[in-house]
PDB file of N, CA and C in Angstrom:
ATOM      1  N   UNK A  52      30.902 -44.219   1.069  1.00 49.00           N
ATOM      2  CA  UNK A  52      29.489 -44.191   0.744  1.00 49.00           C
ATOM      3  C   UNK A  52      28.711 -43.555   1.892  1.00 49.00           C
ATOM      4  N   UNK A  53      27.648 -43.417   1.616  1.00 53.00           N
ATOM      5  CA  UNK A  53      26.716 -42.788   2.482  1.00 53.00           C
ATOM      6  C   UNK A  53      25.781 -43.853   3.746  1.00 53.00           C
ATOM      7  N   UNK A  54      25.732 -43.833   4.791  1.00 65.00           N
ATOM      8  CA  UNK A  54      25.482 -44.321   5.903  1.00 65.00           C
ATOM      9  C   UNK A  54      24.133 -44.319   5.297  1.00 65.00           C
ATOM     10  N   UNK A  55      23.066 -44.889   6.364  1.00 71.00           N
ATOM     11  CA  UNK A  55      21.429 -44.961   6.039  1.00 71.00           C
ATOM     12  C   UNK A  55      20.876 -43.765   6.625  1.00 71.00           C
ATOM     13  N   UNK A  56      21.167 -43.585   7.310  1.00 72.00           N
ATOM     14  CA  UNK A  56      20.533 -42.428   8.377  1.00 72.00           C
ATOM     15  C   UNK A  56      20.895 -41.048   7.449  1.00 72.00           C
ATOM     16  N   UNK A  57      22.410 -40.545   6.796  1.00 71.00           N
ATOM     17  CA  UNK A  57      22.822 -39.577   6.209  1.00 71.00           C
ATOM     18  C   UNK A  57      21.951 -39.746   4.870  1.00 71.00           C
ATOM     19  N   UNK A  58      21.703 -40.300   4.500  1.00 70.00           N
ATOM     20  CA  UNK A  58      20.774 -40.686   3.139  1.00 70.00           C
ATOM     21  C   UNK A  58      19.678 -40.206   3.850  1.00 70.00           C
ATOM     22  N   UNK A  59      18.823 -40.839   4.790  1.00 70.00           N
ATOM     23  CA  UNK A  59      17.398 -40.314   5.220  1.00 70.00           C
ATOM     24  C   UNK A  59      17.602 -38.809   5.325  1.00 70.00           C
ATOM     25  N   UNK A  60      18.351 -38.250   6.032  1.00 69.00           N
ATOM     26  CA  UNK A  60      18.545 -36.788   6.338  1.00 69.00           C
ATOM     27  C   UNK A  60      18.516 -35.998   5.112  1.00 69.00           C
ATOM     28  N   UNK A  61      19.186 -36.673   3.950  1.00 69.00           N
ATOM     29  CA  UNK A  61      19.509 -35.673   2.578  1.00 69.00           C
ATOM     30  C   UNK A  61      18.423 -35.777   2.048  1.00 69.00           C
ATOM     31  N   UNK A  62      17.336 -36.931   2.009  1.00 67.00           N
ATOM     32  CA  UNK A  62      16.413 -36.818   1.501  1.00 67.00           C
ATOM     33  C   UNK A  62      15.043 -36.192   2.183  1.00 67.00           C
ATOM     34  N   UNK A  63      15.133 -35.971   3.484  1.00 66.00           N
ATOM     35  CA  UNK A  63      14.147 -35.282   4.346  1.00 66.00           C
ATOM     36  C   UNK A  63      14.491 -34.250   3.823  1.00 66.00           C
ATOM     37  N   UNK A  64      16.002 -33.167   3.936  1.00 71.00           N
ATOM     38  CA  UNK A  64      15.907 -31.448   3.595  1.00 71.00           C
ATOM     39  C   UNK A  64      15.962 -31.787   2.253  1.00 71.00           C
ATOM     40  N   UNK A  65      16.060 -32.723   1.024  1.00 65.00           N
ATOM     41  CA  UNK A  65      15.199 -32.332  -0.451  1.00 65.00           C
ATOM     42  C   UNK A  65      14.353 -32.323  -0.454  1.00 65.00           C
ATOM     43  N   UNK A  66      12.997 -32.986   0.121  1.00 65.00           N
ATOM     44  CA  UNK A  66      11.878 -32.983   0.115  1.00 65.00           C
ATOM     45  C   UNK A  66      11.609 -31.777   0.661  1.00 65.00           C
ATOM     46  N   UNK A  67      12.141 -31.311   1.773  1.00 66.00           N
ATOM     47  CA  UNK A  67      11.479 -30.298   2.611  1.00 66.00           C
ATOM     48  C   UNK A  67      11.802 -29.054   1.169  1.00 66.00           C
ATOM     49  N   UNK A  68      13.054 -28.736   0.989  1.00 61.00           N
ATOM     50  CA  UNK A  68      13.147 -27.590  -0.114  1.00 61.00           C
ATOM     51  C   UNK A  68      12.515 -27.950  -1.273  1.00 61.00           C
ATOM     52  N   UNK A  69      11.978 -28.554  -1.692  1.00 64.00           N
ATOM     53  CA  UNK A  69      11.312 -29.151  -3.036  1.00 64.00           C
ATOM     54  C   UNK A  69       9.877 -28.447  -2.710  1.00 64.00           C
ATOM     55  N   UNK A  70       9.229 -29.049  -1.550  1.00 59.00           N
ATOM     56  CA  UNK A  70       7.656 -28.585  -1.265  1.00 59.00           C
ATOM     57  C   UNK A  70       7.687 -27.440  -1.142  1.00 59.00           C
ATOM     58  N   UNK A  71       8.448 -26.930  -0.025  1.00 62.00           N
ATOM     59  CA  UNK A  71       8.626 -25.098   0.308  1.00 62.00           C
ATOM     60  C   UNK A  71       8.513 -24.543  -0.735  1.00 62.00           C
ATOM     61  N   UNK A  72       9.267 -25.051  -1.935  1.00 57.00           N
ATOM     62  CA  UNK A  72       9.882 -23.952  -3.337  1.00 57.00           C
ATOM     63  C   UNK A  72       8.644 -23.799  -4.230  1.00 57.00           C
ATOM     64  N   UNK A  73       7.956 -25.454  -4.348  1.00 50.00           N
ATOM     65  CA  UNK A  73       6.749 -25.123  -5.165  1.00 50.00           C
ATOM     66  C   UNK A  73       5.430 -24.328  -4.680  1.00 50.00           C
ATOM     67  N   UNK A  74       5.622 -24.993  -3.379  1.00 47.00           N
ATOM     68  CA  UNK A  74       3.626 -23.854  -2.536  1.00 47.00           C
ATOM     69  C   UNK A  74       4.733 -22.309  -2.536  1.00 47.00           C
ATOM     70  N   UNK A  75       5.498 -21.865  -2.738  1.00 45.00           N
ATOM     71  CA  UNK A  75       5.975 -20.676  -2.886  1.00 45.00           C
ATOM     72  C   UNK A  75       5.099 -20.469  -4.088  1.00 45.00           C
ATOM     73  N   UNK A  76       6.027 -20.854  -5.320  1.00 46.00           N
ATOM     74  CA  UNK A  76       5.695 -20.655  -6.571  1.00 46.00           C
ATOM     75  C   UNK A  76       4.376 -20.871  -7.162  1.00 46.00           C
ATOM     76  N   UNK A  77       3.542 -21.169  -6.307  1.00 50.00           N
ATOM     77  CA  UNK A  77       2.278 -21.507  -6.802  1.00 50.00           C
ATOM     78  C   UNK A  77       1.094 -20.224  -5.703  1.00 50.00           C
ATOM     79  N   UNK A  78       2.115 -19.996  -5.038  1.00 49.00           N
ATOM     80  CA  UNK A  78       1.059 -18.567  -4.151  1.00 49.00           C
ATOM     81  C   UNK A  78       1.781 -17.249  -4.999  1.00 49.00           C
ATOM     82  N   UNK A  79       2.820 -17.679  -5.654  1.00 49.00           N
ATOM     83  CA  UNK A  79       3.237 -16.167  -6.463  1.00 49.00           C
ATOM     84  C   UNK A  79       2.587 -16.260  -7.660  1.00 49.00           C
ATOM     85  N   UNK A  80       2.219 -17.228  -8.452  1.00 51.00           N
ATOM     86  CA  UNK A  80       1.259 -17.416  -9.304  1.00 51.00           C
ATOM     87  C   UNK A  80       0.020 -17.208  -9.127  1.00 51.00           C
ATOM     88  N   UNK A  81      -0.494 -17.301  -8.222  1.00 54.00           N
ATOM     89  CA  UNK A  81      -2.459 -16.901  -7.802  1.00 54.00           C
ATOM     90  C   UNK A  81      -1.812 -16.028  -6.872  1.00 54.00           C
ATOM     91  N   UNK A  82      -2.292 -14.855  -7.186  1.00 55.00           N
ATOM     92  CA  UNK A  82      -2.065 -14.008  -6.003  1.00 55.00           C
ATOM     93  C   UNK A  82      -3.529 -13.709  -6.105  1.00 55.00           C
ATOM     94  N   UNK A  83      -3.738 -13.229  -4.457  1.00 65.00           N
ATOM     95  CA  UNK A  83      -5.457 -12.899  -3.974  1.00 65.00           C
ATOM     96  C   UNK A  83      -5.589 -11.522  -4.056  1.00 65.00           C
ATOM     97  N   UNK A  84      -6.208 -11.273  -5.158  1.00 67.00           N
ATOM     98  CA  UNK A  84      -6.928 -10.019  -5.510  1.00 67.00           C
ATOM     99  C   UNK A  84      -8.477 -10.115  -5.501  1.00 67.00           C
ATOM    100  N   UNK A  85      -8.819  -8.428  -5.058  1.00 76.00           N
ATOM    101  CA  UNK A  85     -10.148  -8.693  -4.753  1.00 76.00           C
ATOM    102  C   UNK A  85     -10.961  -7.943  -5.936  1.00 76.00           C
ATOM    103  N   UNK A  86     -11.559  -8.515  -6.722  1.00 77.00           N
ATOM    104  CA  UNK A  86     -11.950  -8.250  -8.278  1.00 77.00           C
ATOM    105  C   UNK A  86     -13.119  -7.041  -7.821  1.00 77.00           C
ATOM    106  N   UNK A  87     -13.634  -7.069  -6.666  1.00 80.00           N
ATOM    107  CA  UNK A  87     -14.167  -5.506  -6.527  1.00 80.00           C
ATOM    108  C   UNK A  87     -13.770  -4.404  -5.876  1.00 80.00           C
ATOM    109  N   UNK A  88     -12.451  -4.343  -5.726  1.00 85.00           N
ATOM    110  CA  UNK A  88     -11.879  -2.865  -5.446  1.00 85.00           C
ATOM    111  C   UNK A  88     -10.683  -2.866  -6.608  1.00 85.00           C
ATOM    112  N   UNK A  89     -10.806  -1.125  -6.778  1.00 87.00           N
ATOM    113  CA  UNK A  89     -10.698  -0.463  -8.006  1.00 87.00           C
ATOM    114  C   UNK A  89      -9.087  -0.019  -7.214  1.00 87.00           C
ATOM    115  N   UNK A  90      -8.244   0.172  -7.743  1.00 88.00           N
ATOM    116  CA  UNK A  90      -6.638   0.801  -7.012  1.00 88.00           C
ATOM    117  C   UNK A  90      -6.200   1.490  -8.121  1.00 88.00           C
ATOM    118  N   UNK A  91      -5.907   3.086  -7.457  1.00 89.00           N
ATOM    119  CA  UNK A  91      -5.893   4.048  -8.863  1.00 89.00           C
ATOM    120  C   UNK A  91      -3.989   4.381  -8.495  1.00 89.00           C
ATOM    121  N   UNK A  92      -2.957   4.435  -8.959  1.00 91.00           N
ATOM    122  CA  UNK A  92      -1.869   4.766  -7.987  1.00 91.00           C
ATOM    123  C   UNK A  92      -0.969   5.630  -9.624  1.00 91.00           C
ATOM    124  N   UNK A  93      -0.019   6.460  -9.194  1.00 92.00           N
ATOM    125  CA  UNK A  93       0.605   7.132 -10.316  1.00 92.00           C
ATOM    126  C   UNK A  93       1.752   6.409 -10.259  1.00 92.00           C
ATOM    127  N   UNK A  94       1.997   6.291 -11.773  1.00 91.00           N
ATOM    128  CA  UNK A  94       3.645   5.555 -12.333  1.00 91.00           C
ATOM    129  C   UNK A  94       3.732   6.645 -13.527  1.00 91.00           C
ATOM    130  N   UNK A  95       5.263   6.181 -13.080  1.00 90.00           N
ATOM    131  CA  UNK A  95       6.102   6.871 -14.458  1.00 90.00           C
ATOM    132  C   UNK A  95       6.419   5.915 -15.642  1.00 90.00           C
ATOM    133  N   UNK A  96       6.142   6.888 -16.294  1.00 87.00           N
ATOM    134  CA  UNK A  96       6.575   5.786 -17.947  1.00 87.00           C
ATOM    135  C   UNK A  96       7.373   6.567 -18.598  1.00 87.00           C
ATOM    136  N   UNK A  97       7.630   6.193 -19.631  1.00 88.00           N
ATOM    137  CA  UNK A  97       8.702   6.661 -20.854  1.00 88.00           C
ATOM    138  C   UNK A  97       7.950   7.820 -21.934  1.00 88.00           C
ATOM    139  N   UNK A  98       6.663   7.542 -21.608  1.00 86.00           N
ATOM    140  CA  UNK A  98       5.920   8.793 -21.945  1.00 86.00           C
ATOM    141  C   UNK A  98       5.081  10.228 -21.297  1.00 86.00           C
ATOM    142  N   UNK A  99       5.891   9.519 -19.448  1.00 89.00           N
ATOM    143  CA  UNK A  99       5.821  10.828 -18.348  1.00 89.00           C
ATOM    144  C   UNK A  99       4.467   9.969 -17.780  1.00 89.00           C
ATOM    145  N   UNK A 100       4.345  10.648 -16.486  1.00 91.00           N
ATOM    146  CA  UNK A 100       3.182  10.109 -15.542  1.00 91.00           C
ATOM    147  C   UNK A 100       1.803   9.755 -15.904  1.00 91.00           C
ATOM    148  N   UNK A 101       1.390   8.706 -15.663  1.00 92.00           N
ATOM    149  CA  UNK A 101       0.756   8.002 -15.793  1.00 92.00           C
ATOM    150  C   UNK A 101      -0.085   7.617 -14.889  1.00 92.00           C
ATOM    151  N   UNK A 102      -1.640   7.144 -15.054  1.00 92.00           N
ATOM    152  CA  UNK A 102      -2.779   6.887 -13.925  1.00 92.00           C
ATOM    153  C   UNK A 102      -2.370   5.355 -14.208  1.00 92.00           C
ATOM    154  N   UNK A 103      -2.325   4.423 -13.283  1.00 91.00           N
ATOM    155  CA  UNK A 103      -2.645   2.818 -13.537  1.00 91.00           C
ATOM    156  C   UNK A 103      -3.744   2.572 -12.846  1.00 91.00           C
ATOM    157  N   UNK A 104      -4.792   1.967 -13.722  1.00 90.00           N
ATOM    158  CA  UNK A 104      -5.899   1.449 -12.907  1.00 90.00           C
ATOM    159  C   UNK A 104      -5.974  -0.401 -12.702  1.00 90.00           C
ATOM    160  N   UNK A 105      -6.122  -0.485 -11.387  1.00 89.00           N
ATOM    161  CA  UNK A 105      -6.106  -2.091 -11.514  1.00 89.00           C
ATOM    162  C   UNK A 105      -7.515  -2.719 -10.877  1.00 89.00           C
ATOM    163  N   UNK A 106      -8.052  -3.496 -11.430  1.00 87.00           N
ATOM    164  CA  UNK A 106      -9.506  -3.682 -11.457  1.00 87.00           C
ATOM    165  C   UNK A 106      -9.138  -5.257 -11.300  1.00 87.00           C
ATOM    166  N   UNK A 107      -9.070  -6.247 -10.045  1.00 83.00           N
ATOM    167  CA  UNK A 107      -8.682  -7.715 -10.018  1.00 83.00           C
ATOM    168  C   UNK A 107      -7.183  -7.982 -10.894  1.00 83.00           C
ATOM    169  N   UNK A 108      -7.764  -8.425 -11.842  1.00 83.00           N
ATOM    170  CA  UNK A 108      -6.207  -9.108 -12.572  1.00 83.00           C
ATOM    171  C   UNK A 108      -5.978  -8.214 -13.798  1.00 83.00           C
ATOM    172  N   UNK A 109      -7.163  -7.369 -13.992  1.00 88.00           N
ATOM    173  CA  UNK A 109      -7.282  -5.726 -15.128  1.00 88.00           C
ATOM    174  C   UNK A 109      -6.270  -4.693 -14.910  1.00 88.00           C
ATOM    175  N   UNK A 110      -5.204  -4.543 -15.543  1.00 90.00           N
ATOM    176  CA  UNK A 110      -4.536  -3.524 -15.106  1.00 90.00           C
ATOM    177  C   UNK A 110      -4.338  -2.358 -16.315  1.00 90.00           C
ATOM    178  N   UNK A 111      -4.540  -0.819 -16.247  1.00 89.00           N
ATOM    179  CA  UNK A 111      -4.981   0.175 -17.588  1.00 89.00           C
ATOM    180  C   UNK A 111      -4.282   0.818 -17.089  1.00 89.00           C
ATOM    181  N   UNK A 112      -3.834   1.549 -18.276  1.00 92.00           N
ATOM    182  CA  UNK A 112      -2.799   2.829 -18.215  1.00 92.00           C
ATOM    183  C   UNK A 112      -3.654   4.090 -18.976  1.00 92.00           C
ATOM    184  N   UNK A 113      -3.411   4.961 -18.239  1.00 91.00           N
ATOM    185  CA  UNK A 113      -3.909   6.900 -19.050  1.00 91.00           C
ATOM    186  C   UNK A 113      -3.738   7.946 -18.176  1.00 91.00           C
ATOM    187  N   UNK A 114      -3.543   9.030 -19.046  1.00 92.00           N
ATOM    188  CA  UNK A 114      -3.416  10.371 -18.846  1.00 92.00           C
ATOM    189  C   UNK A 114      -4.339  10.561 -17.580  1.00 92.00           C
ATOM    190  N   UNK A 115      -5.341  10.149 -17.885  1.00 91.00           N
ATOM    191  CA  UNK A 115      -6.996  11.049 -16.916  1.00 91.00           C
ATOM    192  C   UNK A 115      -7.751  10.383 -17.216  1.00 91.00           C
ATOM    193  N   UNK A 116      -8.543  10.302 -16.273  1.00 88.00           N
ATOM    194  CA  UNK A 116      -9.965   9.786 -16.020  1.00 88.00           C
ATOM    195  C   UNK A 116     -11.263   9.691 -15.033  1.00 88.00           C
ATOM    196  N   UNK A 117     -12.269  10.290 -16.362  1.00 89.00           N
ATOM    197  CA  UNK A 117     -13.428  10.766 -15.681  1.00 89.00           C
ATOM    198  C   UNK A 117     -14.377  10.250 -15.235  1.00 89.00           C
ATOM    199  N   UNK A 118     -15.157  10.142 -13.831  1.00 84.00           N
ATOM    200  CA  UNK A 118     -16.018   9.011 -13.701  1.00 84.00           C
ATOM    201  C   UNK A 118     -17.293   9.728 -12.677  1.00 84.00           C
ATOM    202  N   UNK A 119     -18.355   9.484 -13.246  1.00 83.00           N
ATOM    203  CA  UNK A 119     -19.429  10.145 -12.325  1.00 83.00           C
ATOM    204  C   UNK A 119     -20.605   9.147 -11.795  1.00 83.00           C
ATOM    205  N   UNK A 120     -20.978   9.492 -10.613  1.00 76.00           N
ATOM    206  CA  UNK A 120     -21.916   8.745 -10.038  1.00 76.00           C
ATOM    207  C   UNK A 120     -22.811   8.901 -10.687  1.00 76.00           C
ATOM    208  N   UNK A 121     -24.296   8.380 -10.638  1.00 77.00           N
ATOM    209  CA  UNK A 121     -25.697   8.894 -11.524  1.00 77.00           C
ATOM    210  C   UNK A 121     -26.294  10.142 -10.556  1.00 77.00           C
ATOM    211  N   UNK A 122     -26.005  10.269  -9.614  1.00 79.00           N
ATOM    212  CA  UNK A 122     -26.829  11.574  -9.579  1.00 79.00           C
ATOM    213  C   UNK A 122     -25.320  12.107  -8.638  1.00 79.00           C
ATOM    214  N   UNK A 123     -24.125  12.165  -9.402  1.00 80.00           N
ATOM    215  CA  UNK A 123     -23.468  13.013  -8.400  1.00 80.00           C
ATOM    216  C   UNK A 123     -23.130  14.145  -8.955  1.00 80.00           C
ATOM    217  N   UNK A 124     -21.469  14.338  -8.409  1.00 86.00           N
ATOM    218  CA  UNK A 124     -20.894  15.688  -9.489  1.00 86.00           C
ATOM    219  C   UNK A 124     -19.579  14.862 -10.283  1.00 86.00           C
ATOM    220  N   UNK A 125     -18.977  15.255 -11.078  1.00 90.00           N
ATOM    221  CA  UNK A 125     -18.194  14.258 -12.184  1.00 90.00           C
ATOM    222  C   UNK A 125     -16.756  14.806 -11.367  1.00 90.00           C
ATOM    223  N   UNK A 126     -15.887  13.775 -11.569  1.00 89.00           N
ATOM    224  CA  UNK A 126     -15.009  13.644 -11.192  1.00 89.00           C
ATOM    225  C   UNK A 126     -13.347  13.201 -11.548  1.00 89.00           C
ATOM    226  N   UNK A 127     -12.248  13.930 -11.579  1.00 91.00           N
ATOM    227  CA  UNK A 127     -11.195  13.749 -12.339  1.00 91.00           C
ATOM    228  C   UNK A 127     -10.404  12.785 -11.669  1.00 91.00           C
ATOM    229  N   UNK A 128      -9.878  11.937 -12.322  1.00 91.00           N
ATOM    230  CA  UNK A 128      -8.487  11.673 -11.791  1.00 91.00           C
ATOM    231  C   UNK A 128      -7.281  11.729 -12.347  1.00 91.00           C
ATOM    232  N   UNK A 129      -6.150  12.756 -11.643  1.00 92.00           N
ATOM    233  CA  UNK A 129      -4.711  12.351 -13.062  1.00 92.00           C
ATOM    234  C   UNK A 129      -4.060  11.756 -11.689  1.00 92.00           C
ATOM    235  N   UNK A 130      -2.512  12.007 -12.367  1.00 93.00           N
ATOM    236  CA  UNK A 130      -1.524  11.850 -11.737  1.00 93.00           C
ATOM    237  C   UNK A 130      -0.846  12.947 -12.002  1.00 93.00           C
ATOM    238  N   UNK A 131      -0.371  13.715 -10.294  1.00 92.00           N
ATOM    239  CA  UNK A 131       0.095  14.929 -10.210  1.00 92.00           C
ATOM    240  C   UNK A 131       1.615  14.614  -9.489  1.00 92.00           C
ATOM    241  N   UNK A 132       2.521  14.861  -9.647  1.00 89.00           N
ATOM    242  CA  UNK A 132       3.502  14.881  -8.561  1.00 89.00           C
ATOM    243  C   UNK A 132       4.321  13.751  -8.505  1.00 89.00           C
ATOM    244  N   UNK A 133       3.972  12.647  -8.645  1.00 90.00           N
ATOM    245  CA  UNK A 133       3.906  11.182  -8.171  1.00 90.00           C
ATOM    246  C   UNK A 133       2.730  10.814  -7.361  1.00 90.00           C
ATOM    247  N   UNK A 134       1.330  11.508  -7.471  1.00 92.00           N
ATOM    248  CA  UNK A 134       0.460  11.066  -6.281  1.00 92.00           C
ATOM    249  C   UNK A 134      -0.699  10.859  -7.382  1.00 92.00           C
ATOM    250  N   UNK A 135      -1.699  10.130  -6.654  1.00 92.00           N
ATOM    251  CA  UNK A 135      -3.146  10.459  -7.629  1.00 92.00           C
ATOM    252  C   UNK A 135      -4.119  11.587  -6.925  1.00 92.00           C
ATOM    253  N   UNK A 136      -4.508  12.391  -8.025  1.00 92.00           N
ATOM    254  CA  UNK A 136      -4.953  13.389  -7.517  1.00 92.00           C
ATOM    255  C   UNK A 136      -6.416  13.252  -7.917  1.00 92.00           C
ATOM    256  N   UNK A 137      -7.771  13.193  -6.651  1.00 90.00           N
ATOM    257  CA  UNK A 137      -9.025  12.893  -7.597  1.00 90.00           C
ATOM    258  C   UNK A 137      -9.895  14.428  -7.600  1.00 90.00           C
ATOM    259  N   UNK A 138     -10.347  15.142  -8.271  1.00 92.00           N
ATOM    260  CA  UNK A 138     -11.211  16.715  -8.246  1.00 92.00           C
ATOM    261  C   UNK A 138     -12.192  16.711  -8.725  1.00 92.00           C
ATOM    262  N   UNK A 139     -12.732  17.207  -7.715  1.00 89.00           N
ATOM    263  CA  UNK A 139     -14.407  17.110  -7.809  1.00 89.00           C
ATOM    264  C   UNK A 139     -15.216  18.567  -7.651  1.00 89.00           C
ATOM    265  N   UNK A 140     -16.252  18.993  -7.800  1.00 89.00           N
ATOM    266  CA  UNK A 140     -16.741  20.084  -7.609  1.00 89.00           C
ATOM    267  C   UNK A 140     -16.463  20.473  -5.863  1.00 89.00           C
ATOM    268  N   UNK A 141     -16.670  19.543  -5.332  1.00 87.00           N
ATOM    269  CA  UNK A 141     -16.790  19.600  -3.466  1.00 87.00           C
ATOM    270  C   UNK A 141     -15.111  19.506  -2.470  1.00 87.00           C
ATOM    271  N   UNK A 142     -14.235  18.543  -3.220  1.00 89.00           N
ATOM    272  CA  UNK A 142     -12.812  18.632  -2.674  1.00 89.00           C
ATOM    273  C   UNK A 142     -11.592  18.424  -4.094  1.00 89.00           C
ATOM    274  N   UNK A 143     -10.901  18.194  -3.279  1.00 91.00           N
ATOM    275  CA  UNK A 143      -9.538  17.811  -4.050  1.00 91.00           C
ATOM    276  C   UNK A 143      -8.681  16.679  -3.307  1.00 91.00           C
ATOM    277  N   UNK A 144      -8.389  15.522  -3.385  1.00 88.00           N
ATOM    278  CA  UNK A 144      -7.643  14.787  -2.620  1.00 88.00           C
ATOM    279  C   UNK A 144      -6.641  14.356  -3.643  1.00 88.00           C
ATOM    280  N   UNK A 145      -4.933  14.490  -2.761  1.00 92.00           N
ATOM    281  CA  UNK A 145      -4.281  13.629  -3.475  1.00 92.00           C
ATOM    282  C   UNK A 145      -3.696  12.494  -2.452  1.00 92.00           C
ATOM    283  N   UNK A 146      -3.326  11.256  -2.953  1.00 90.00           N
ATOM    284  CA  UNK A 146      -2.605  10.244  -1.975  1.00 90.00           C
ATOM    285  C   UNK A 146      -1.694   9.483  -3.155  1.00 90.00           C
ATOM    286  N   UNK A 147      -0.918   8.884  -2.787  1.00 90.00           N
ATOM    287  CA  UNK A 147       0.259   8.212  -3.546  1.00 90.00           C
ATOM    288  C   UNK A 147      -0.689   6.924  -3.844  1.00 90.00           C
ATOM    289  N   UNK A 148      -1.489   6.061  -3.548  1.00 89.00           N
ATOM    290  CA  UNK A 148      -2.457   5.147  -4.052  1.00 89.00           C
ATOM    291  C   UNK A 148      -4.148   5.393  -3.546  1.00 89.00           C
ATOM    292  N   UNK A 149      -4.931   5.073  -4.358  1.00 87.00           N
ATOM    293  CA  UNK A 149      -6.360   5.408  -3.671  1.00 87.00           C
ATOM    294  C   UNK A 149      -7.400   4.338  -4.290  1.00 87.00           C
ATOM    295  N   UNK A 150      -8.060   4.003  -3.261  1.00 86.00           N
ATOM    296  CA  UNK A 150      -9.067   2.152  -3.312  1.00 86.00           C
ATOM    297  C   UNK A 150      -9.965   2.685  -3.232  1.00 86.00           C
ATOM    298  N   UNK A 151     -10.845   2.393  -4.760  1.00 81.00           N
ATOM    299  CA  UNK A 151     -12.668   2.468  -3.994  1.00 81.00           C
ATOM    300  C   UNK A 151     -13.335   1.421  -4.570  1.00 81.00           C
ATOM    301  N   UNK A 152     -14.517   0.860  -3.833  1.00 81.00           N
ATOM    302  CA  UNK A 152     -15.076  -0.438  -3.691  1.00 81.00           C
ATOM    303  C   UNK A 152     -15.485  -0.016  -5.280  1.00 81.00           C
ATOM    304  N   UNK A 153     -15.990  -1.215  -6.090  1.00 75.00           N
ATOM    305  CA  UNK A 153     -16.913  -1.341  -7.136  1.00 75.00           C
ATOM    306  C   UNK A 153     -18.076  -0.809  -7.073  1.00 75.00           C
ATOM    307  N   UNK A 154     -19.341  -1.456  -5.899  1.00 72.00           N
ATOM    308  CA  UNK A 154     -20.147  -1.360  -5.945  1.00 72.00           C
ATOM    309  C   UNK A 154     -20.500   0.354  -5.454  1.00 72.00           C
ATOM    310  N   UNK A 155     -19.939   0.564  -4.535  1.00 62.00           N
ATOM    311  CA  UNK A 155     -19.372   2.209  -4.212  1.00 62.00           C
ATOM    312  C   UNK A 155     -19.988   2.920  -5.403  1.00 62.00           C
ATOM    313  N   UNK A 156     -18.311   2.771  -6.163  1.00 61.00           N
ATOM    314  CA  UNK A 156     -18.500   3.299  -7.568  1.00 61.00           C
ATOM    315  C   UNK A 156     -20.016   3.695  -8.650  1.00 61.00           C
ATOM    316  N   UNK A 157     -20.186   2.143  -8.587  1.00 60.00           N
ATOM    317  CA  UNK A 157     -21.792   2.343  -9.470  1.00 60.00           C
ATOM    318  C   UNK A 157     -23.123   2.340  -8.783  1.00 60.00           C
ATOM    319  N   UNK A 158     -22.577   2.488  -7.809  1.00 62.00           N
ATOM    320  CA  UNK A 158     -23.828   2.940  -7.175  1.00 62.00           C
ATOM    321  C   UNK A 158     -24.414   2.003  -6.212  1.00 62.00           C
ATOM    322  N   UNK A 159     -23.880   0.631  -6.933  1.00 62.00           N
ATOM    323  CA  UNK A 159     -25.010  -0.773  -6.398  1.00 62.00           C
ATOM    324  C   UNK A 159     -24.679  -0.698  -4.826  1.00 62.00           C
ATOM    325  N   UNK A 160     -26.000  -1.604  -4.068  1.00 54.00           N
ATOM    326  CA  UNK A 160     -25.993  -1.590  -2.644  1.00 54.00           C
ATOM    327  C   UNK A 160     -25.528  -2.873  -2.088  1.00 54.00           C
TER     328      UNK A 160
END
């Protein structure tokens, strides 16, 4: 049989792996996203490259997409290469993922 002390010990490392396993599983369940930045990044699908937009816990799939400030110049985004590519009257940038704030976006201050 099991001594007292070897019993305390087996039940200290179950407890200890029991707690560890659940605050794991419960920070992979809420993960901290920040519901006002926008993350534009290119994936491949089964129907060829793809824009994913993820907006907090919002995540969209498409070809292209156009988005203009109120008094700017309009602006593309696909997916070129494996990168996101955004084109505008003024530049061209591509990067393999690209973040812009919300309020950025629409303008707000």
């Amino acid at each position: 049989m099991f001594h007292s002390k070897e019993t305390f010990y087996l039940v200290l490392i179950l407890a200890g792996l029991i707690l560890f396993s659940s605050s794991e599983n419960n920070q992979a369940a809420k993960p901290q996203v920040d519901p006002t930045q926008v993350i534009l990044r290119s994936i491949q699908t089964a129907e060829g490259p793809q824009l994913e937009i993820r907006i907090g816990h919002l995540v969209c799939k498409t070809d292209q997409l156009t988005f203009q400030r109120e008094e700017g110049p309009e602006s593309t985004v696909q997916p070129v290469g494996g990168k996101v590519q955004v084109k505008s009257e003024r530049q061209c940038i591509s990067s393999a993922q690209v973040k812009f704030s919300l309020p950025w976006l629409t303008g707000e201050r």
